[in-house]
Amino acid sequence: MNGALHLVGLAPLTFAGAAAMTFGAAFVRGLTGFGMAIILVPLLGMLMPPGQAVVLGIILQLLIGPVGFRRIADDADRRTAVPIARLAMLATPLGMLALKAVTPDVARLLIAIIAIGAFLLILMPQHPDGHQPGRGAIGATGVASGILTGFAAMPGPPVVPFYLRQRIEPATARASMMLVFFATAIAGTAASLWLGLATTKLFILSLLLFLPMVLGDQVGARLFGRVPVPVWRSIVAVVLGAAGISALVRLLN
């Protein structure tokens, strides 16, 4: 372990902090279906440059994506999730190019704005019964999710309000979001390799963080379904709000 930590340039206490952050963020993912990157990227930005935190967040989402994938695919609303995922994958390199072009301070500012904006969007009222999202809404969600994946490892801000504002079962919303996020993680990892942003150090660190990530995800997934729907939606809102606040605090410091 010490040899691996030397390779990634982290002290044991710093790695322990990263592992704890990863466990907590993965727990939220298991419970809500999203939130890992929204929480984790601003926190990891305290330990490393924001560009590296973004790429690490994407790689971690790629590693956790296959966990429980069969059930996710069965429960998801494929009519919307599949086109959103396809468009997001195509748009992800655009976000990567933007990340590569801006300074770390600008990246932190935009990541904070994204996290806060997601919280505000989730507060909007649900659509009426029988509402069916059109091609425009599906397309805009996919493109925005892909750009935000590449720029901030945060495909959630457009996707979460898209599903939670519809009157569908939490299991369907959760699975649909997780399906989209796995697709964006694939595209994000490929784009980061293509642009030279993914390094051996980040891949090693992602493997070291895999165990706490899986443990956190499994604990959260076991609690999903036992939480009443109104409470589940409230947890989603709190997660987004806390992520926005933490990103803003990091920016101000």
PDB file of N, CA and C in Angstrom, residues 81-177:
ATOM      1  N   ALA A  81     -33.610   7.240 -21.450  1.00  0.00           N
ATOM      2  CA  ALA A  81     -32.238   7.085 -20.970  1.00  0.00           C
ATOM      3  C   ALA A  81     -31.263   6.776 -22.095  1.00  0.00           C
ATOM      4  N   VAL A  82     -31.671   5.946 -23.047  1.00  0.00           N
ATOM      5  CA  VAL A  82     -30.755   5.556 -24.121  1.00  0.00           C
ATOM      6  C   VAL A  82     -30.393   6.750 -25.018  1.00  0.00           C
ATOM      7  N   PRO A  83     -31.372   7.537 -25.533  1.00  0.00           N
ATOM      8  CA  PRO A  83     -30.963   8.695 -26.342  1.00  0.00           C
ATOM      9  C   PRO A  83     -30.186   9.740 -25.547  1.00  0.00           C
ATOM     10  N   ILE A  84     -30.549   9.954 -24.278  1.00  0.00           N
ATOM     11  CA  ILE A  84     -29.790  10.896 -23.458  1.00  0.00           C
ATOM     12  C   ILE A  84     -28.348  10.417 -23.322  1.00  0.00           C
ATOM     13  N   ALA A  85     -28.169   9.133 -23.074  1.00  0.00           N
ATOM     14  CA  ALA A  85     -26.824   8.577 -22.922  1.00  0.00           C
ATOM     15  C   ALA A  85     -26.009   8.722 -24.205  1.00  0.00           C
ATOM     16  N   ARG A  86     -26.627   8.444 -25.342  1.00  0.00           N
ATOM     17  CA  ARG A  86     -25.908   8.541 -26.612  1.00  0.00           C
ATOM     18  C   ARG A  86     -25.448   9.975 -26.879  1.00  0.00           C
ATOM     19  N   LEU A  87     -26.344  10.925 -26.689  1.00  0.00           N
ATOM     20  CA  LEU A  87     -25.991  12.325 -26.927  1.00  0.00           C
ATOM     21  C   LEU A  87     -24.929  12.797 -25.935  1.00  0.00           C
ATOM     22  N   ALA A  88     -25.049  12.355 -24.697  1.00  0.00           N
ATOM     23  CA  ALA A  88     -24.076  12.749 -23.683  1.00  0.00           C
ATOM     24  C   ALA A  88     -22.684  12.233 -24.026  1.00  0.00           C
ATOM     25  N   MET A  89     -22.613  11.016 -24.536  1.00  0.00           N
ATOM     26  CA  MET A  89     -21.314  10.462 -24.909  1.00  0.00           C
ATOM     27  C   MET A  89     -20.682  11.264 -26.038  1.00  0.00           C
ATOM     28  N   LEU A  90     -21.500  11.695 -26.992  1.00  0.00           N
ATOM     29  CA  LEU A  90     -20.973  12.478 -28.106  1.00  0.00           C
ATOM     30  C   LEU A  90     -20.500  13.862 -27.670  1.00  0.00           C
ATOM     31  N   ALA A  91     -21.170  14.434 -26.660  1.00  0.00           N
ATOM     32  CA  ALA A  91     -20.855  15.801 -26.239  1.00  0.00           C
ATOM     33  C   ALA A  91     -19.748  15.867 -25.190  1.00  0.00           C
ATOM     34  N   THR A  92     -19.393  14.741 -24.581  1.00  0.00           N
ATOM     35  CA  THR A  92     -18.395  14.749 -23.508  1.00  0.00           C
ATOM     36  C   THR A  92     -17.051  15.354 -23.918  1.00  0.00           C
ATOM     37  N   PRO A  93     -16.506  15.048 -25.106  1.00  0.00           N
ATOM     38  CA  PRO A  93     -15.214  15.652 -25.467  1.00  0.00           C
ATOM     39  C   PRO A  93     -15.243  17.176 -25.494  1.00  0.00           C
ATOM     40  N   LEU A  94     -16.392  17.782 -25.771  1.00  0.00           N
ATOM     41  CA  LEU A  94     -16.479  19.252 -25.769  1.00  0.00           C
ATOM     42  C   LEU A  94     -16.190  19.807 -24.380  1.00  0.00           C
ATOM     43  N   GLY A  95     -16.726  19.140 -23.368  1.00  0.00           N
ATOM     44  CA  GLY A  95     -16.448  19.569 -22.008  1.00  0.00           C
ATOM     45  C   GLY A  95     -14.992  19.383 -21.633  1.00  0.00           C
ATOM     46  N   MET A  96     -14.390  18.297 -22.094  1.00  0.00           N
ATOM     47  CA  MET A  96     -12.972  18.063 -21.834  1.00  0.00           C
ATOM     48  C   MET A  96     -12.099  19.162 -22.450  1.00  0.00           C
ATOM     49  N   LEU A  97     -12.437  19.557 -23.655  1.00  0.00           N
ATOM     50  CA  LEU A  97     -11.691  20.623 -24.307  1.00  0.00           C
ATOM     51  C   LEU A  97     -11.805  21.929 -23.530  1.00  0.00           C
ATOM     52  N   ALA A  98     -13.006  22.207 -23.009  1.00  0.00           N
ATOM     53  CA  ALA A  98     -13.204  23.420 -22.211  1.00  0.00           C
ATOM     54  C   ALA A  98     -12.391  23.356 -20.921  1.00  0.00           C
ATOM     55  N   LEU A  99     -12.367  22.188 -20.276  1.00  0.00           N
ATOM     56  CA  LEU A  99     -11.599  22.026 -19.042  1.00  0.00           C
ATOM     57  C   LEU A  99     -10.117  22.263 -19.288  1.00  0.00           C
ATOM     58  N   LYS A 100      -9.645  21.767 -20.400  1.00  0.00           N
ATOM     59  CA  LYS A 100      -8.229  21.912 -20.721  1.00  0.00           C
ATOM     60  C   LYS A 100      -7.865  23.362 -21.026  1.00  0.00           C
ATOM     61  N   ALA A 101      -8.864  24.159 -21.447  1.00  0.00           N
ATOM     62  CA  ALA A 101      -8.601  25.519 -21.890  1.00  0.00           C
ATOM     63  C   ALA A 101      -8.623  26.550 -20.760  1.00  0.00           C
ATOM     64  N   VAL A 102      -9.283  26.252 -19.626  1.00  0.00           N
ATOM     65  CA  VAL A 102      -9.442  27.261 -18.583  1.00  0.00           C
ATOM     66  C   VAL A 102      -8.435  27.041 -17.457  1.00  0.00           C
ATOM     67  N   THR A 103      -8.252  28.076 -16.639  1.00  0.00           N
ATOM     68  CA  THR A 103      -7.350  27.991 -15.495  1.00  0.00           C
ATOM     69  C   THR A 103      -8.036  27.248 -14.343  1.00  0.00           C
ATOM     70  N   PRO A 104      -7.263  26.735 -13.368  1.00  0.00           N
ATOM     71  CA  PRO A 104      -7.871  26.052 -12.217  1.00  0.00           C
ATOM     72  C   PRO A 104      -8.878  26.910 -11.458  1.00  0.00           C
ATOM     73  N   ASP A 105      -8.601  28.215 -11.303  1.00  0.00           N
ATOM     74  CA  ASP A 105      -9.527  29.079 -10.573  1.00  0.00           C
ATOM     75  C   ASP A 105     -10.863  29.211 -11.308  1.00  0.00           C
ATOM     76  N   VAL A 106     -10.802  29.349 -12.620  1.00  0.00           N
ATOM     77  CA  VAL A 106     -12.037  29.428 -13.409  1.00  0.00           C
ATOM     78  C   VAL A 106     -12.788  28.105 -13.335  1.00  0.00           C
ATOM     79  N   ALA A 107     -12.040  26.998 -13.387  1.00  0.00           N
ATOM     80  CA  ALA A 107     -12.680  25.684 -13.293  1.00  0.00           C
ATOM     81  C   ALA A 107     -13.411  25.535 -11.960  1.00  0.00           C
ATOM     82  N   ARG A 108     -12.786  25.955 -10.856  1.00  0.00           N
ATOM     83  CA  ARG A 108     -13.423  25.862  -9.543  1.00  0.00           C
ATOM     84  C   ARG A 108     -14.686  26.706  -9.491  1.00  0.00           C
ATOM     85  N   LEU A 109     -14.631  27.917 -10.072  1.00  0.00           N
ATOM     86  CA  LEU A 109     -15.793  28.790 -10.089  1.00  0.00           C
ATOM     87  C   LEU A 109     -16.952  28.141 -10.840  1.00  0.00           C
ATOM     88  N   LEU A 110     -16.670  27.615 -12.022  1.00  0.00           N
ATOM     89  CA  LEU A 110     -17.730  27.017 -12.831  1.00  0.00           C
ATOM     90  C   LEU A 110     -18.277  25.744 -12.192  1.00  0.00           C
ATOM     91  N   ILE A 111     -17.418  24.958 -11.540  1.00  0.00           N
ATOM     92  CA  ILE A 111     -17.888  23.756 -10.863  1.00  0.00           C
ATOM     93  C   ILE A 111     -18.820  24.128  -9.714  1.00  0.00           C
ATOM     94  N   ALA A 112     -18.488  25.204  -8.987  1.00  0.00           N
ATOM     95  CA  ALA A 112     -19.358  25.660  -7.902  1.00  0.00           C
ATOM     96  C   ALA A 112     -20.705  26.117  -8.450  1.00  0.00           C
ATOM     97  N   ILE A 113     -20.699  26.847  -9.559  1.00  0.00           N
ATOM     98  CA  ILE A 113     -21.947  27.311 -10.172  1.00  0.00           C
ATOM     99  C   ILE A 113     -22.801  26.129 -10.612  1.00  0.00           C
ATOM    100  N   ILE A 114     -22.166  25.119 -11.191  1.00  0.00           N
ATOM    101  CA  ILE A 114     -22.886  23.925 -11.646  1.00  0.00           C
ATOM    102  C   ILE A 114     -23.565  23.230 -10.465  1.00  0.00           C
ATOM    103  N   ALA A 115     -22.820  23.055  -9.369  1.00  0.00           N
ATOM    104  CA  ALA A 115     -23.380  22.364  -8.215  1.00  0.00           C
ATOM    105  C   ALA A 115     -24.553  23.135  -7.612  1.00  0.00           C
ATOM    106  N   ILE A 116     -24.427  24.450  -7.514  1.00  0.00           N
ATOM    107  CA  ILE A 116     -25.512  25.263  -6.962  1.00  0.00           C
ATOM    108  C   ILE A 116     -26.707  25.276  -7.909  1.00  0.00           C
ATOM    109  N   GLY A 117     -26.439  25.362  -9.209  1.00  0.00           N
ATOM    110  CA  GLY A 117     -27.532  25.358 -10.190  1.00  0.00           C
ATOM    111  C   GLY A 117     -28.330  24.072 -10.144  1.00  0.00           C
ATOM    112  N   ALA A 118     -27.666  22.950  -9.907  1.00  0.00           N
ATOM    113  CA  ALA A 118     -28.381  21.680  -9.811  1.00  0.00           C
ATOM    114  C   ALA A 118     -29.352  21.682  -8.643  1.00  0.00           C
ATOM    115  N   PHE A 119     -28.923  22.259  -7.535  1.00  0.00           N
ATOM    116  CA  PHE A 119     -29.798  22.342  -6.363  1.00  0.00           C
ATOM    117  C   PHE A 119     -31.034  23.193  -6.662  1.00  0.00           C
ATOM    118  N   LEU A 120     -30.847  24.308  -7.355  1.00  0.00           N
ATOM    119  CA  LEU A 120     -31.983  25.182  -7.670  1.00  0.00           C
ATOM    120  C   LEU A 120     -32.957  24.503  -8.631  1.00  0.00           C
ATOM    121  N   LEU A 121     -32.416  23.744  -9.583  1.00  0.00           N
ATOM    122  CA  LEU A 121     -33.282  23.058 -10.546  1.00  0.00           C
ATOM    123  C   LEU A 121     -34.161  22.008  -9.878  1.00  0.00           C
ATOM    124  N   ILE A 122     -33.622  21.331  -8.886  1.00  0.00           N
ATOM    125  CA  ILE A 122     -34.378  20.259  -8.246  1.00  0.00           C
ATOM    126  C   ILE A 122     -35.535  20.797  -7.431  1.00  0.00           C
ATOM    127  N   LEU A 123     -35.506  22.099  -7.112  1.00  0.00           N
ATOM    128  CA  LEU A 123     -36.575  22.709  -6.330  1.00  0.00           C
ATOM    129  C   LEU A 123     -37.789  23.067  -7.190  1.00  0.00           C
ATOM    130  N   MET A 124     -37.632  23.002  -8.500  1.00  0.00           N
ATOM    131  CA  MET A 124     -38.751  23.314  -9.382  1.00  0.00           C
ATOM    132  C   MET A 124     -39.841  22.254  -9.242  1.00  0.00           C
ATOM    133  N   PRO A 125     -41.117  22.631  -9.432  1.00  0.00           N
ATOM    134  CA  PRO A 125     -42.222  21.668  -9.238  1.00  0.00           C
ATOM    135  C   PRO A 125     -42.190  20.555 -10.270  1.00  0.00           C
ATOM    136  N   GLN A 126     -42.799  19.430  -9.907  1.00  0.00           N
ATOM    137  CA  GLN A 126     -42.894  18.302 -10.825  1.00  0.00           C
ATOM    138  C   GLN A 126     -43.843  18.612 -11.968  1.00  0.00           C
ATOM    139  N   HIS A 127     -43.642  17.907 -13.080  1.00  0.00           N
ATOM    140  CA  HIS A 127     -44.559  18.026 -14.205  1.00  0.00           C
ATOM    141  C   HIS A 127     -45.907  17.402 -13.832  1.00  0.00           C
ATOM    142  N   PRO A 128     -46.984  17.811 -14.488  1.00  0.00           N
ATOM    143  CA  PRO A 128     -48.305  17.220 -14.205  1.00  0.00           C
ATOM    144  C   PRO A 128     -48.358  15.756 -14.630  1.00  0.00           C
ATOM    145  N   ASP A 129     -49.344  15.047 -14.111  1.00  0.00           N
ATOM    146  CA  ASP A 129     -49.532  13.636 -14.478  1.00  0.00           C
ATOM    147  C   ASP A 129     -49.694  13.492 -15.988  1.00  0.00           C
ATOM    148  N   GLY A 130     -49.089  12.453 -16.534  1.00  0.00           N
ATOM    149  CA  GLY A 130     -49.221  12.179 -17.958  1.00  0.00           C
ATOM    150  C   GLY A 130     -48.229  12.925 -18.828  1.00  0.00           C
ATOM    151  N   HIS A 131     -47.395  13.765 -18.231  1.00  0.00           N
ATOM    152  CA  HIS A 131     -46.418  14.515 -19.025  1.00  0.00           C
ATOM    153  C   HIS A 131     -45.380  13.574 -19.624  1.00  0.00           C
ATOM    154  N   GLN A 132     -45.098  13.757 -20.910  1.00  0.00           N
ATOM    155  CA  GLN A 132     -44.077  12.985 -21.609  1.00  0.00           C
ATOM    156  C   GLN A 132     -43.038  13.944 -22.188  1.00  0.00           C
ATOM    157  N   PRO A 133     -41.783  13.836 -21.766  1.00  0.00           N
ATOM    158  CA  PRO A 133     -40.760  14.747 -22.290  1.00  0.00           C
ATOM    159  C   PRO A 133     -40.588  14.587 -23.788  1.00  0.00           C
ATOM    160  N   GLY A 134     -40.446  15.715 -24.480  1.00  0.00           N
ATOM    161  CA  GLY A 134     -40.283  15.701 -25.923  1.00  0.00           C
ATOM    162  C   GLY A 134     -38.837  15.532 -26.344  1.00  0.00           C
ATOM    163  N   ARG A 135     -38.639  15.490 -27.653  1.00  0.00           N
ATOM    164  CA  ARG A 135     -37.292  15.297 -28.182  1.00  0.00           C
ATOM    165  C   ARG A 135     -36.366  16.448 -27.810  1.00  0.00           C
ATOM    166  N   GLY A 136     -36.928  17.661 -27.759  1.00  0.00           N
ATOM    167  CA  GLY A 136     -36.100  18.812 -27.411  1.00  0.00           C
ATOM    168  C   GLY A 136     -35.536  18.706 -26.008  1.00  0.00           C
ATOM    169  N   ALA A 137     -36.394  18.335 -25.059  1.00  0.00           N
ATOM    170  CA  ALA A 137     -35.948  18.200 -23.668  1.00  0.00           C
ATOM    171  C   ALA A 137     -34.943  17.065 -23.535  1.00  0.00           C
ATOM    172  N   ILE A 138     -35.205  15.954 -24.224  1.00  0.00           N
ATOM    173  CA  ILE A 138     -34.282  14.819 -24.177  1.00  0.00           C
ATOM    174  C   ILE A 138     -32.932  15.203 -24.783  1.00  0.00           C
ATOM    175  N   GLY A 139     -32.967  15.884 -25.931  1.00  0.00           N
ATOM    176  CA  GLY A 139     -31.729  16.282 -26.594  1.00  0.00           C
ATOM    177  C   GLY A 139     -30.918  17.270 -25.774  1.00  0.00           C
ATOM    178  N   ALA A 140     -31.589  18.286 -25.226  1.00  0.00           N
ATOM    179  CA  ALA A 140     -30.883  19.282 -24.421  1.00  0.00           C
ATOM    180  C   ALA A 140     -30.271  18.652 -23.179  1.00  0.00           C
ATOM    181  N   THR A 141     -31.002  17.725 -22.567  1.00  0.00           N
ATOM    182  CA  THR A 141     -30.484  17.044 -21.379  1.00  0.00           C
ATOM    183  C   THR A 141     -29.240  16.240 -21.713  1.00  0.00           C
ATOM    184  N   GLY A 142     -29.277  15.517 -22.832  1.00  0.00           N
ATOM    185  CA  GLY A 142     -28.128  14.706 -23.221  1.00  0.00           C
ATOM    186  C   GLY A 142     -26.899  15.530 -23.526  1.00  0.00           C
ATOM    187  N   VAL A 143     -27.063  16.586 -24.299  1.00  0.00           N
ATOM    188  CA  VAL A 143     -25.913  17.429 -24.673  1.00  0.00           C
ATOM    189  C   VAL A 143     -25.327  18.120 -23.443  1.00  0.00           C
ATOM    190  N   ALA A 144     -26.202  18.690 -22.607  1.00  0.00           N
ATOM    191  CA  ALA A 144     -25.721  19.377 -21.403  1.00  0.00           C
ATOM    192  C   ALA A 144     -25.023  18.406 -20.460  1.00  0.00           C
ATOM    193  N   SER A 145     -25.574  17.206 -20.331  1.00  0.00           N
ATOM    194  CA  SER A 145     -24.962  16.214 -19.452  1.00  0.00           C
ATOM    195  C   SER A 145     -23.575  15.819 -19.947  1.00  0.00           C
ATOM    196  N   GLY A 146     -23.416  15.660 -21.251  1.00  0.00           N
ATOM    197  CA  GLY A 146     -22.117  15.312 -21.797  1.00  0.00           C
ATOM    198  C   GLY A 146     -21.087  16.403 -21.602  1.00  0.00           C
ATOM    199  N   ILE A 147     -21.468  17.644 -21.850  1.00  0.00           N
ATOM    200  CA  ILE A 147     -20.536  18.759 -21.674  1.00  0.00           C
ATOM    201  C   ILE A 147     -20.093  18.861 -20.210  1.00  0.00           C
ATOM    202  N   LEU A 148     -21.047  18.711 -19.299  1.00  0.00           N
ATOM    203  CA  LEU A 148     -20.715  18.805 -17.878  1.00  0.00           C
ATOM    204  C   LEU A 148     -19.903  17.600 -17.407  1.00  0.00           C
ATOM    205  N   THR A 149     -20.084  16.457 -18.058  1.00  0.00           N
ATOM    206  CA  THR A 149     -19.236  15.305 -17.739  1.00  0.00           C
ATOM    207  C   THR A 149     -17.783  15.616 -18.054  1.00  0.00           C
ATOM    208  N   GLY A 150     -17.547  16.116 -19.231  1.00  0.00           N
ATOM    209  CA  GLY A 150     -16.179  16.407 -19.635  1.00  0.00           C
ATOM    210  C   GLY A 150     -15.551  17.535 -18.860  1.00  0.00           C
ATOM    211  N   PHE A 151     -16.348  18.515 -18.473  1.00  0.00           N
ATOM    212  CA  PHE A 151     -15.792  19.687 -17.807  1.00  0.00           C
ATOM    213  C   PHE A 151     -15.651  19.506 -16.302  1.00  0.00           C
ATOM    214  N   ALA A 152     -16.626  18.829 -15.678  1.00  0.00           N
ATOM    215  CA  ALA A 152     -16.638  18.778 -14.219  1.00  0.00           C
ATOM    216  C   ALA A 152     -16.906  17.396 -13.655  1.00  0.00           C
ATOM    217  N   ALA A 153     -16.962  16.354 -14.517  1.00  0.00           N
ATOM    218  CA  ALA A 153     -17.328  15.001 -14.088  1.00  0.00           C
ATOM    219  C   ALA A 153     -18.686  14.997 -13.417  1.00  0.00           C
ATOM    220  N   MET A 154     -19.580  15.893 -13.833  1.00  0.00           N
ATOM    221  CA  MET A 154     -20.889  16.053 -13.219  1.00  0.00           C
ATOM    222  C   MET A 154     -21.996  15.949 -14.260  1.00  0.00           C
ATOM    223  N   PRO A 155     -22.329  14.752 -14.699  1.00  0.00           N
ATOM    224  CA  PRO A 155     -23.430  14.631 -15.661  1.00  0.00           C
ATOM    225  C   PRO A 155     -24.793  14.829 -15.022  1.00  0.00           C
ATOM    226  N   GLY A 156     -24.839  14.887 -13.697  1.00  0.00           N
ATOM    227  CA  GLY A 156     -26.117  14.897 -12.987  1.00  0.00           C
ATOM    228  C   GLY A 156     -26.963  16.153 -13.065  1.00  0.00           C
ATOM    229  N   PRO A 157     -26.399  17.362 -13.020  1.00  0.00           N
ATOM    230  CA  PRO A 157     -27.256  18.549 -12.954  1.00  0.00           C
ATOM    231  C   PRO A 157     -28.357  18.632 -14.001  1.00  0.00           C
ATOM    232  N   PRO A 158     -28.141  18.254 -15.273  1.00  0.00           N
ATOM    233  CA  PRO A 158     -29.291  18.246 -16.192  1.00  0.00           C
ATOM    234  C   PRO A 158     -30.157  16.996 -16.045  1.00  0.00           C
ATOM    235  N   VAL A 159     -29.542  15.860 -15.716  1.00  0.00           N
ATOM    236  CA  VAL A 159     -30.248  14.576 -15.723  1.00  0.00           C
ATOM    237  C   VAL A 159     -31.146  14.407 -14.505  1.00  0.00           C
ATOM    238  N   VAL A 160     -30.659  14.809 -13.333  1.00  0.00           N
ATOM    239  CA  VAL A 160     -31.443  14.618 -12.111  1.00  0.00           C
ATOM    240  C   VAL A 160     -32.766  15.369 -12.160  1.00  0.00           C
ATOM    241  N   PRO A 161     -32.790  16.679 -12.465  1.00  0.00           N
ATOM    242  CA  PRO A 161     -34.090  17.350 -12.558  1.00  0.00           C
ATOM    243  C   PRO A 161     -34.977  16.767 -13.665  1.00  0.00           C
ATOM    244  N   PHE A 162     -34.365  16.311 -14.763  1.00  0.00           N
ATOM    245  CA  PHE A 162     -35.143  15.732 -15.855  1.00  0.00           C
ATOM    246  C   PHE A 162     -35.992  14.572 -15.349  1.00  0.00           C
ATOM    247  N   TYR A 163     -35.397  13.698 -14.547  1.00  0.00           N
ATOM    248  CA  TYR A 163     -36.128  12.515 -14.080  1.00  0.00           C
ATOM    249  C   TYR A 163     -36.942  12.770 -12.817  1.00  0.00           C
ATOM    250  N   LEU A 164     -36.415  13.573 -11.914  1.00  0.00           N
ATOM    251  CA  LEU A 164     -37.145  13.758 -10.667  1.00  0.00           C
ATOM    252  C   LEU A 164     -38.346  14.683 -10.814  1.00  0.00           C
ATOM    253  N   ARG A 165     -38.392  15.461 -11.868  1.00  0.00           N
ATOM    254  CA  ARG A 165     -39.573  16.303 -12.092  1.00  0.00           C
ATOM    255  C   ARG A 165     -40.684  15.529 -12.799  1.00  0.00           C
ATOM    256  N   GLN A 166     -40.372  14.331 -13.286  1.00  0.00           N
ATOM    257  CA  GLN A 166     -41.415  13.480 -13.861  1.00  0.00           C
ATOM    258  C   GLN A 166     -42.055  12.646 -12.754  1.00  0.00           C
ATOM    259  N   ARG A 167     -43.297  12.283 -12.960  1.00  0.00           N
ATOM    260  CA  ARG A 167     -44.009  11.481 -11.963  1.00  0.00           C
ATOM    261  C   ARG A 167     -43.813   9.994 -12.276  1.00  0.00           C
ATOM    262  N   ILE A 168     -42.600   9.532 -11.982  1.00  0.00           N
ATOM    263  CA  ILE A 168     -42.264   8.127 -12.194  1.00  0.00           C
ATOM    264  C   ILE A 168     -41.739   7.553 -10.886  1.00  0.00           C
ATOM    265  N   GLU A 169     -41.687   6.240 -10.817  1.00  0.00           N
ATOM    266  CA  GLU A 169     -41.227   5.578  -9.607  1.00  0.00           C
ATOM    267  C   GLU A 169     -39.750   5.903  -9.336  1.00  0.00           C
ATOM    268  N   PRO A 170     -39.381   6.053  -8.062  1.00  0.00           N
ATOM    269  CA  PRO A 170     -37.974   6.314  -7.736  1.00  0.00           C
ATOM    270  C   PRO A 170     -37.018   5.271  -8.314  1.00  0.00           C
ATOM    271  N   ALA A 171     -37.445   3.998  -8.334  1.00  0.00           N
ATOM    272  CA  ALA A 171     -36.570   2.951  -8.875  1.00  0.00           C
ATOM    273  C   ALA A 171     -36.282   3.191 -10.357  1.00  0.00           C
ATOM    274  N   THR A 172     -37.291   3.656 -11.102  1.00  0.00           N
ATOM    275  CA  THR A 172     -37.106   3.952 -12.523  1.00  0.00           C
ATOM    276  C   THR A 172     -36.198   5.151 -12.710  1.00  0.00           C
ATOM    277  N   ALA A 173     -36.432   6.200 -11.927  1.00  0.00           N
ATOM    278  CA  ALA A 173     -35.596   7.394 -12.019  1.00  0.00           C
ATOM    279  C   ALA A 173     -34.151   7.069 -11.664  1.00  0.00           C
ATOM    280  N   ARG A 174     -33.961   6.333 -10.580  1.00  0.00           N
ATOM    281  CA  ARG A 174     -32.610   5.982 -10.127  1.00  0.00           C
ATOM    282  C   ARG A 174     -31.883   5.167 -11.188  1.00  0.00           C
ATOM    283  N   ALA A 175     -32.533   4.133 -11.725  1.00  0.00           N
ATOM    284  CA  ALA A 175     -31.890   3.284 -12.721  1.00  0.00           C
ATOM    285  C   ALA A 175     -31.590   4.051 -14.003  1.00  0.00           C
ATOM    286  N   SER A 176     -32.499   4.918 -14.427  1.00  0.00           N
ATOM    287  CA  SER A 176     -32.293   5.700 -15.647  1.00  0.00           C
ATOM    288  C   SER A 176     -31.091   6.610 -15.503  1.00  0.00           C
ATOM    289  N   MET A 177     -30.980   7.273 -14.352  1.00  0.00           N
ATOM    290  CA  MET A 177     -29.844   8.157 -14.121  1.00  0.00           C
ATOM    291  C   MET A 177     -28.534   7.376 -14.099  1.00  0.00           C
TER     292      MET A 177
END
